[in-house]
XYZ file of C-alpha atoms in Angstrom:
521
model
C 0.366 -0.217 -0.360
C 1.030 4.045 -0.582
C -0.628 3.842 2.896
C -1.875 2.498 6.032
C -4.288 3.934 8.465
C -3.881 1.976 11.571
C -6.076 2.288 15.134
C -8.789 4.397 13.774
C -12.768 4.076 14.683
C -14.133 3.963 11.452
C -17.250 6.258 10.563
C -18.243 5.196 7.053
C -20.237 7.620 5.853
C -22.916 5.921 6.182
C -25.423 6.825 8.516
C -24.450 3.708 10.070
C -22.893 3.276 14.228
C -19.131 3.474 14.451
C -16.753 0.358 13.735
C -14.771 -0.896 16.785
C -11.226 0.448 16.259
C -8.999 -2.618 14.733
C -9.753 -2.496 10.626
C -6.588 -1.005 8.968
C -7.240 0.973 6.111
C -5.237 0.422 2.750
C -4.859 3.415 0.086
C -3.157 3.038 -3.375
C -3.483 4.348 -6.050
C -5.922 6.938 -5.109
C -8.224 4.419 -4.234
C -9.050 3.141 -1.320
C -7.844 -0.755 -1.967
C -8.207 -2.613 1.416
C -9.968 -2.672 4.421
C -8.762 -5.500 6.727
C -6.014 -6.582 9.227
C -2.337 -7.051 8.847
C -1.779 -3.896 5.720
C 2.320 -3.086 5.330
C 2.549 -0.252 3.409
C 5.353 2.748 2.568
C 3.893 5.039 4.961
C 1.738 3.951 8.091
C -0.162 6.466 9.877
C -0.762 6.322 14.036
C -5.475 7.038 14.301
C -5.607 5.782 17.552
C -7.753 7.954 19.027
C -9.332 9.634 15.740
C -12.417 9.088 13.650
C -11.962 8.067 10.099
C -14.022 9.122 8.045
C -14.994 10.325 3.967
C -13.327 13.927 3.251
C -16.355 16.479 3.569
C -18.341 18.168 0.620
C -18.956 21.772 0.430
C -22.269 21.479 -1.529
C -21.898 25.566 -1.714
C -17.840 27.817 -2.428
C -17.090 30.546 -3.680
C -13.767 29.407 -4.407
C -14.237 29.940 -8.212
C -10.966 31.465 -9.120
C -9.164 30.860 -5.453
C -9.071 27.295 -6.848
C -6.049 29.266 -9.948
C -4.836 31.300 -7.371
C -4.351 29.567 -3.957
C -2.600 26.638 -4.002
C -2.723 26.138 -0.262
C -6.054 26.667 -0.401
C -6.021 26.215 3.821
C -8.817 27.452 4.171
C -11.247 24.639 3.052
C -8.687 21.406 2.875
C -8.071 22.375 7.396
C -11.346 21.272 7.158
C -11.390 18.818 5.812
C -12.660 19.425 3.186
C -12.276 16.944 -0.225
C -14.862 18.241 -2.976
C -16.302 21.482 -3.090
C -19.039 22.364 -6.085
C -18.713 26.443 -7.130
C -20.718 28.429 -9.849
C -22.894 28.552 -7.176
C -26.003 31.930 -7.233
C -25.973 32.281 -11.354
C -22.836 34.006 -11.117
C -19.169 32.808 -12.789
C -17.170 32.405 -15.480
C -18.149 29.705 -17.978
C -19.581 30.063 -20.364
C -18.408 33.523 -21.556
C -17.428 36.222 -23.924
C -15.561 38.794 -23.524
C -17.860 40.701 -23.256
C -19.661 38.662 -20.700
C -16.144 37.812 -19.133
C -15.795 41.774 -18.302
C -19.115 42.592 -16.938
C -19.408 39.676 -14.320
C -15.956 40.275 -12.604
C -16.793 43.373 -12.301
C -20.772 41.756 -10.504
C -18.752 39.658 -8.283
C -15.679 40.948 -7.241
C -16.429 41.251 -3.497
C -16.888 37.415 -3.961
C -14.174 36.534 -6.101
C -11.676 40.250 -6.154
C -11.738 41.178 -10.092
C -8.910 38.143 -11.184
C -6.526 40.749 -12.226
C -3.842 37.619 -11.088
C -5.716 35.268 -12.510
C -5.721 34.020 -16.677
C -8.767 33.532 -17.940
C -7.635 30.749 -20.585
C -11.542 29.288 -20.773
C -14.630 30.767 -22.035
C -16.874 27.263 -21.914
C -17.208 25.170 -18.874
C -15.040 22.712 -20.158
C -12.144 24.843 -20.839
C -12.589 25.967 -16.903
C -13.019 22.624 -15.970
C -10.196 21.361 -17.898
C -7.989 24.077 -15.246
C -8.973 22.395 -12.986
C -7.110 19.504 -14.133
C -3.933 21.259 -13.642
C -4.361 20.429 -10.162
C -5.216 22.714 -7.334
C -6.036 21.689 -4.027
C -9.309 20.185 -3.785
C -11.649 18.496 -6.155
C -14.167 20.850 -7.126
C -17.605 20.749 -9.313
C -19.511 22.840 -11.522
C -22.846 24.369 -11.668
C -23.909 26.297 -15.153
C -24.528 29.796 -13.550
C -27.670 31.309 -14.922
C -26.759 34.528 -14.379
C -24.266 35.141 -16.502
C -25.847 32.389 -19.198
C -28.442 35.307 -19.433
C -25.503 38.143 -19.604
C -25.106 36.089 -23.422
C -28.160 35.406 -24.026
C -30.317 38.747 -23.200
C -28.015 40.926 -21.043
C -28.923 42.950 -18.273
C -32.563 44.375 -19.496
C -35.090 43.388 -16.573
C -37.604 41.799 -19.404
C -38.752 37.856 -19.801
C -35.981 35.833 -22.246
C -38.401 36.269 -25.964
C -38.216 32.933 -27.660
C -34.389 33.089 -29.527
C -33.100 34.328 -26.669
C -34.453 31.567 -23.994
C -33.682 28.919 -26.735
C -30.126 30.259 -26.971
C -30.021 29.354 -23.172
C -31.330 26.385 -23.433
C -28.161 25.288 -25.597
C -25.781 26.883 -23.536
C -27.046 25.112 -20.541
C -27.398 21.910 -22.551
C -23.530 21.998 -23.810
C -22.071 23.420 -20.461
C -24.466 20.181 -18.883
C -22.449 17.378 -21.647
C -19.016 18.792 -20.479
C -19.588 18.720 -17.118
C -21.393 20.866 -15.276
C -23.512 18.410 -12.349
C -26.845 21.075 -12.700
C -27.462 24.880 -12.814
C -27.888 27.306 -10.817
C -29.855 30.113 -9.750
C -29.655 34.001 -8.001
C -32.392 35.243 -8.093
C -31.685 38.168 -5.774
C -29.087 38.903 -7.662
C -29.125 40.669 -11.336
C -29.288 39.911 -13.698
C -30.699 36.268 -13.178
C -32.725 37.838 -10.939
C -35.186 39.482 -13.794
C -36.144 35.592 -15.168
C -39.487 34.556 -14.966
C -40.900 31.424 -13.895
C -41.200 29.997 -17.298
C -37.220 30.709 -18.350
C -36.471 28.618 -15.574
C -38.396 26.005 -16.306
C -37.774 25.666 -19.485
C -33.761 25.293 -18.444
C -34.837 23.176 -14.895
C -36.826 20.934 -18.522
C -32.992 20.730 -19.595
C -30.869 19.607 -16.604
C -33.373 17.409 -16.085
C -32.634 15.458 -18.835
C -28.913 15.918 -18.750
C -28.804 13.548 -14.937
C -28.512 17.196 -13.615
C -30.109 19.015 -10.243
C -30.782 22.805 -10.064
C -29.459 24.747 -6.942
C -31.496 28.117 -7.195
C -30.524 31.018 -4.262
C -34.632 31.763 -4.685
C -36.479 35.280 -4.414
C -36.378 35.967 -1.021
C -35.368 34.591 2.766
C -37.014 36.601 4.796
C -40.136 38.875 3.597
C -42.190 35.870 0.792
C -39.882 33.337 1.693
C -41.861 30.827 2.365
C -43.322 31.816 -0.826
C -40.101 31.949 -2.855
C -39.662 28.465 -1.066
C -42.849 27.313 -2.300
C -42.290 28.811 -6.203
C -39.399 26.849 -6.525
C -40.956 23.709 -4.986
C -43.301 23.782 -8.314
C -40.849 24.804 -10.513
C -39.390 21.382 -9.274
C -42.343 19.520 -10.022
C -43.052 21.073 -13.102
C -39.566 19.902 -15.101
C -39.104 16.934 -13.904
C -35.717 18.194 -12.442
C -34.672 17.340 -8.594
C -33.589 20.463 -6.375
C -31.205 21.342 -4.072
C -31.655 24.770 -2.139
C -29.359 26.556 -1.478
C -28.022 27.823 1.892
C -31.436 26.358 2.832
C -32.606 29.149 5.812
C -35.186 31.444 7.182
C -33.741 35.176 7.775
C -34.975 38.626 8.991
C -37.388 39.629 11.274
C -40.439 38.345 9.878
C -39.370 35.103 10.232
C -38.108 34.332 13.715
C -39.494 30.928 14.768
C -40.908 29.920 11.335
C -38.622 27.095 9.941
C -41.480 24.425 11.504
C -43.525 26.066 8.182
C -40.763 25.042 6.000
C -40.303 21.386 6.783
C -43.946 20.857 6.817
C -43.497 22.194 3.000
C -39.521 20.786 2.402
C -41.685 17.390 3.681
C -44.932 17.416 1.631
C -42.771 17.279 -1.759
C -40.378 14.577 -0.822
C -43.573 12.073 -0.094
C -45.200 13.633 -3.440
C -41.709 12.510 -4.554
C -39.665 15.440 -5.460
C -36.002 14.955 -4.987
C -34.769 17.621 -3.078
C -32.110 18.149 -1.436
C -30.650 21.426 0.811
C -27.877 22.936 2.268
C -26.739 25.152 5.566
C -24.535 25.980 7.170
C -23.758 26.202 11.667
C -24.081 30.375 11.916
C -26.295 33.580 12.145
C -24.863 36.171 9.856
C -25.429 35.652 6.195
C -22.383 36.886 4.124
C -23.029 38.822 0.533
C -22.131 42.337 -0.966
C -23.683 44.830 -0.346
C -24.406 46.022 -4.163
C -26.789 43.474 -3.696
C -29.310 45.130 -1.878
C -30.236 46.751 -4.020
C -33.245 46.653 -5.861
C -33.081 44.894 -8.861
C -34.000 47.853 -10.876
C -30.861 49.918 -9.802
C -29.228 47.229 -11.170
C -30.161 46.873 -15.046
C -27.897 47.176 -17.430
C -24.764 45.645 -15.641
C -22.596 47.554 -12.165
C -21.699 50.826 -14.741
C -25.263 51.530 -14.958
C -26.008 51.358 -11.275
C -22.841 53.403 -10.266
C -23.967 56.111 -12.838
C -27.878 55.263 -10.623
C -25.988 55.675 -7.320
C -24.291 58.660 -8.567
C -27.040 60.925 -9.403
C -28.724 62.520 -6.428
C -32.152 61.725 -7.290
C -32.545 59.106 -8.694
C -30.508 57.797 -5.400
C -32.846 59.440 -3.765
C -35.885 56.057 -5.287
C -33.247 54.395 -4.170
C -32.833 54.974 -0.448
C -36.911 55.274 -0.064
C -36.775 51.205 -1.775
C -34.181 50.361 0.998
C -35.161 51.836 3.691
C -38.697 52.349 2.945
C -40.266 50.020 0.661
C -38.405 47.134 1.736
C -35.805 45.960 -1.486
C -36.533 42.575 -3.074
C -32.410 43.024 -3.037
C -33.104 42.499 0.370
C -35.297 40.195 0.953
C -38.164 42.943 1.281
C -37.895 43.669 3.685
C -36.004 47.362 5.090
C -32.529 47.311 5.054
C -31.818 47.821 9.312
C -28.152 49.728 8.775
C -27.425 48.467 12.339
C -27.323 44.753 11.080
C -25.171 44.904 7.975
C -21.158 45.284 9.044
C -18.387 45.614 6.178
C -16.263 42.614 6.079
C -14.276 43.281 2.652
C -13.581 46.180 0.416
C -11.848 46.215 -3.275
C -9.701 48.993 -2.836
C -7.207 48.866 -0.163
C -7.679 52.844 0.479
C -10.944 51.938 1.897
C -9.551 49.761 4.689
C -10.726 51.572 7.054
C -15.046 51.192 6.668
C -13.439 46.970 7.430
C -15.249 46.291 10.712
C -18.082 48.760 10.762
C -21.797 48.490 10.618
C -23.312 51.509 8.054
C -25.486 53.669 10.183
C -27.302 55.196 6.967
C -28.162 54.495 3.080
C -25.723 57.790 2.349
C -22.785 56.175 3.832
C -24.216 53.068 1.512
C -23.776 54.945 -1.150
C -20.546 56.343 -0.355
C -18.699 53.672 -0.032
C -20.629 51.570 -2.758
C -19.072 54.264 -5.555
C -15.623 54.947 -4.426
C -15.278 51.055 -4.058
C -17.032 51.010 -7.228
C -19.025 47.870 -5.794
C -16.813 45.478 -4.614
C -17.941 46.172 -1.209
C -18.486 42.622 0.988
C -21.122 43.054 4.349
C -21.957 40.495 6.880
C -25.435 40.337 7.358
C -26.669 39.621 11.146
C -30.419 38.742 10.587
C -29.877 34.961 11.410
C -32.286 32.857 14.184
C -30.392 30.174 16.260
C -33.557 27.777 16.372
C -34.165 28.043 12.443
C -30.719 27.162 11.416
C -31.148 24.372 14.312
C -34.294 23.179 13.079
C -33.624 22.775 9.243
C -29.598 20.887 10.285
C -31.889 18.285 11.437
C -33.794 17.593 8.612
C -34.392 14.594 6.739
C -32.375 16.216 3.144
C -30.036 18.520 4.407
C -26.285 18.774 4.174
C -23.725 20.932 4.453
C -22.913 23.785 2.363
C -19.873 26.508 3.906
C -21.482 29.638 1.955
C -17.817 30.746 1.976
C -15.934 34.014 0.830
C -12.576 34.348 0.990
C -12.177 37.305 -0.361
C -12.218 40.807 1.950
C -10.342 41.866 5.006
C -12.703 39.709 7.747
C -13.803 37.098 5.658
C -17.315 35.801 7.484
C -16.262 32.786 9.375
C -18.036 29.915 7.632
C -15.277 30.000 4.504
C -12.838 28.034 6.554
C -14.937 26.667 10.220
C -17.651 25.776 8.849
C -17.305 21.592 8.918
C -15.316 21.739 12.309
C -17.791 23.836 13.953
C -20.671 21.114 13.208
C -18.636 18.873 14.105
C -17.281 20.348 17.834
C -20.030 22.803 17.979
C -23.081 21.024 16.902
C -22.865 16.879 17.731
C -20.078 17.504 20.634
C -21.684 19.955 22.433
C -24.188 20.916 21.594
C -25.383 16.930 20.490
C -28.081 18.416 18.112
C -27.090 15.585 15.807
C -25.134 12.424 16.088
C -21.441 12.120 14.786
C -22.042 9.239 13.035
C -25.573 11.459 10.999
C -23.898 14.841 10.659
C -20.882 12.828 8.956
C -23.540 11.417 6.702
C -24.822 14.462 5.629
C -21.301 16.097 5.324
C -19.993 13.291 2.686
C -22.088 10.735 1.415
C -25.505 12.787 0.952
C -23.491 15.141 -1.206
C -21.959 12.749 -3.365
C -25.444 11.147 -4.015
C -27.556 14.617 -4.790
C -24.256 15.003 -7.770
C -24.586 11.346 -8.155
C -21.059 10.083 -7.518
C -20.490 6.517 -7.313
C -17.505 6.191 -5.857
C -16.703 9.670 -3.479
C -18.443 9.409 0.190
C -17.399 6.188 2.212
C -15.212 4.355 2.900
C -15.288 1.759 0.660
C -12.914 -0.425 -0.932
C -12.514 0.861 -4.614
C -13.874 4.352 -3.247
C -11.853 7.378 -3.951
C -9.508 7.927 -1.385
C -10.794 11.305 -0.412
C -10.350 10.386 3.782
C -10.367 12.419 6.666
C -8.884 11.536 10.313
C -10.226 14.154 12.942
C -10.371 13.602 17.103
C -13.662 13.580 18.210
C -12.624 15.073 20.977
C -11.220 18.181 20.285
C -12.546 18.880 17.015
C -13.074 22.581 16.799
C -14.166 25.671 14.156
C -10.928 28.583 15.106
C -12.419 30.654 12.831
C -14.441 33.871 14.735
C -15.935 36.877 13.526
C -12.753 38.974 15.740
C -10.503 36.121 13.993
C -12.446 34.891 10.714
C -9.177 33.147 8.875
C -7.923 31.346 11.979
C -7.777 27.601 10.519
C -9.456 24.887 12.813
C -8.410 22.601 15.607
C -8.120 18.401 16.165
C -7.812 18.177 12.399
C -4.112 16.355 12.046
C -4.614 14.590 8.395
C -6.105 14.318 5.066
C -6.277 12.903 2.353
C -7.589 13.951 -1.604
C -7.296 11.601 -4.519
C -4.448 9.284 -2.146
C -2.289 12.199 -1.941
C -1.708 13.450 1.948
C -2.545 17.118 2.268
C -2.879 17.828 5.818
C -0.352 15.645 7.899
C 0.062 15.876 11.279
C -1.406 19.106 10.358
C 0.534 20.842 7.948
C -0.106 21.895 5.234
C 2.044 19.648 2.296
C 2.917 20.900 -1.108
C 0.110 17.827 -2.588
C -2.391 19.430 -5.117
C -3.859 16.663 -6.136
C -7.438 17.893 -6.907
C -8.641 17.083 -10.137
C -12.402 18.336 -11.253
C -15.195 16.475 -10.810
C -17.931 16.114 -13.834
C -21.347 14.807 -14.546
C -21.187 11.260 -14.367
C -23.152 9.496 -17.360
C -27.026 9.372 -16.717
C -29.851 7.550 -17.906
């Protein structure tokens, strides 16, 4: 064997009770070659007192460019993440042409940086996946981003797509899925995806279903009208026959305190009717997005340059203020912005660094910062409820996703702490989930959603994406004050059989590759 792991207690990812200490696990050629006793290998890892489980799958990641710029990528590897799903929220970098690449780079600067340090030598999904195959820290799967597809076919206009434009979108989605994407994402509070009507989404989901992919929407509201927004996505899944994965599923803002039961009843009814439905969530209360995302949809029509022009005009800026502070902007989930909940977490322009960590006081401050930072500002929004978070994570369709934005001076700690926080805080300290059940939600169940037949379990023949952790000490190190602190209690991580974390230290391995959609009937 290349490696033999000896003395661990195996939590295999199935949800079944952990087995006794004793079976050794042998790795060879990037796979789990043997599970038994008396194995020999070039390297033997003493895992006494540790749990061995499959590598964690981050079902909602924003590492689209970070994977390419940061070969270390300890933000995820140190958590035990061995696979990320990118292309989220309807905005990413393939498929594009030169025009839309420039537009999407500016639109999501707050998520991924401008990308001036990236050689964008691809234009389609196949090219992006091939770029990942040159070697990255963790494996990555990709979702075709609906908003980017709409940029290509329609532009930034707030109107329904014509028949010809919808045909082009169908073709672009089909091409992306054929080239290896695992599904379709949407960002229905982000321009231009928010301009899509039900007909458009249903038709694109039918294409996705025909290729065996799934639909991962950031739906139209997590605040006022959240339950109606969830119901719209469930109805869309019924109408299209497409598998549905609800991203960062939660209920935020004061209007939804204590209402998780209503959401879960809706999901249970859909599951009982045969809807193929899963969801993910992160184990924290605040959300994280761009400051520009809070603007009303009409202010974003035409793209980032048009948005800045509107903000710079005093009369139009006053209309935006009324929409945000009095009416309730659709960009802020139909809820009037409570500026005290909005904390600046990052700026694109380093000269504006003095804003980081501040809570905004009014629209005028937000406007000033948006114009100065060319819409590149990221924020934390402190609007979550603990009882909703716990109720959602108990649901049988639940999986884990960090929604981690890795840019900014003070990113959300979920980017560095989601998976050890599940294991430490919600399993060991609070007992919200059992250890075996939690591991299943972070491993085999995401792998099943992605239709990956050889990942997510500790089984002979499966890919050797594995994690060793100490159940007595595993914990997130990241906090709101020190958001990039690495976790503790995760001494070993393997990606495709290569040690990426050894004895708590990052190795030089970059064994991650693109994970393409499997052939499906």
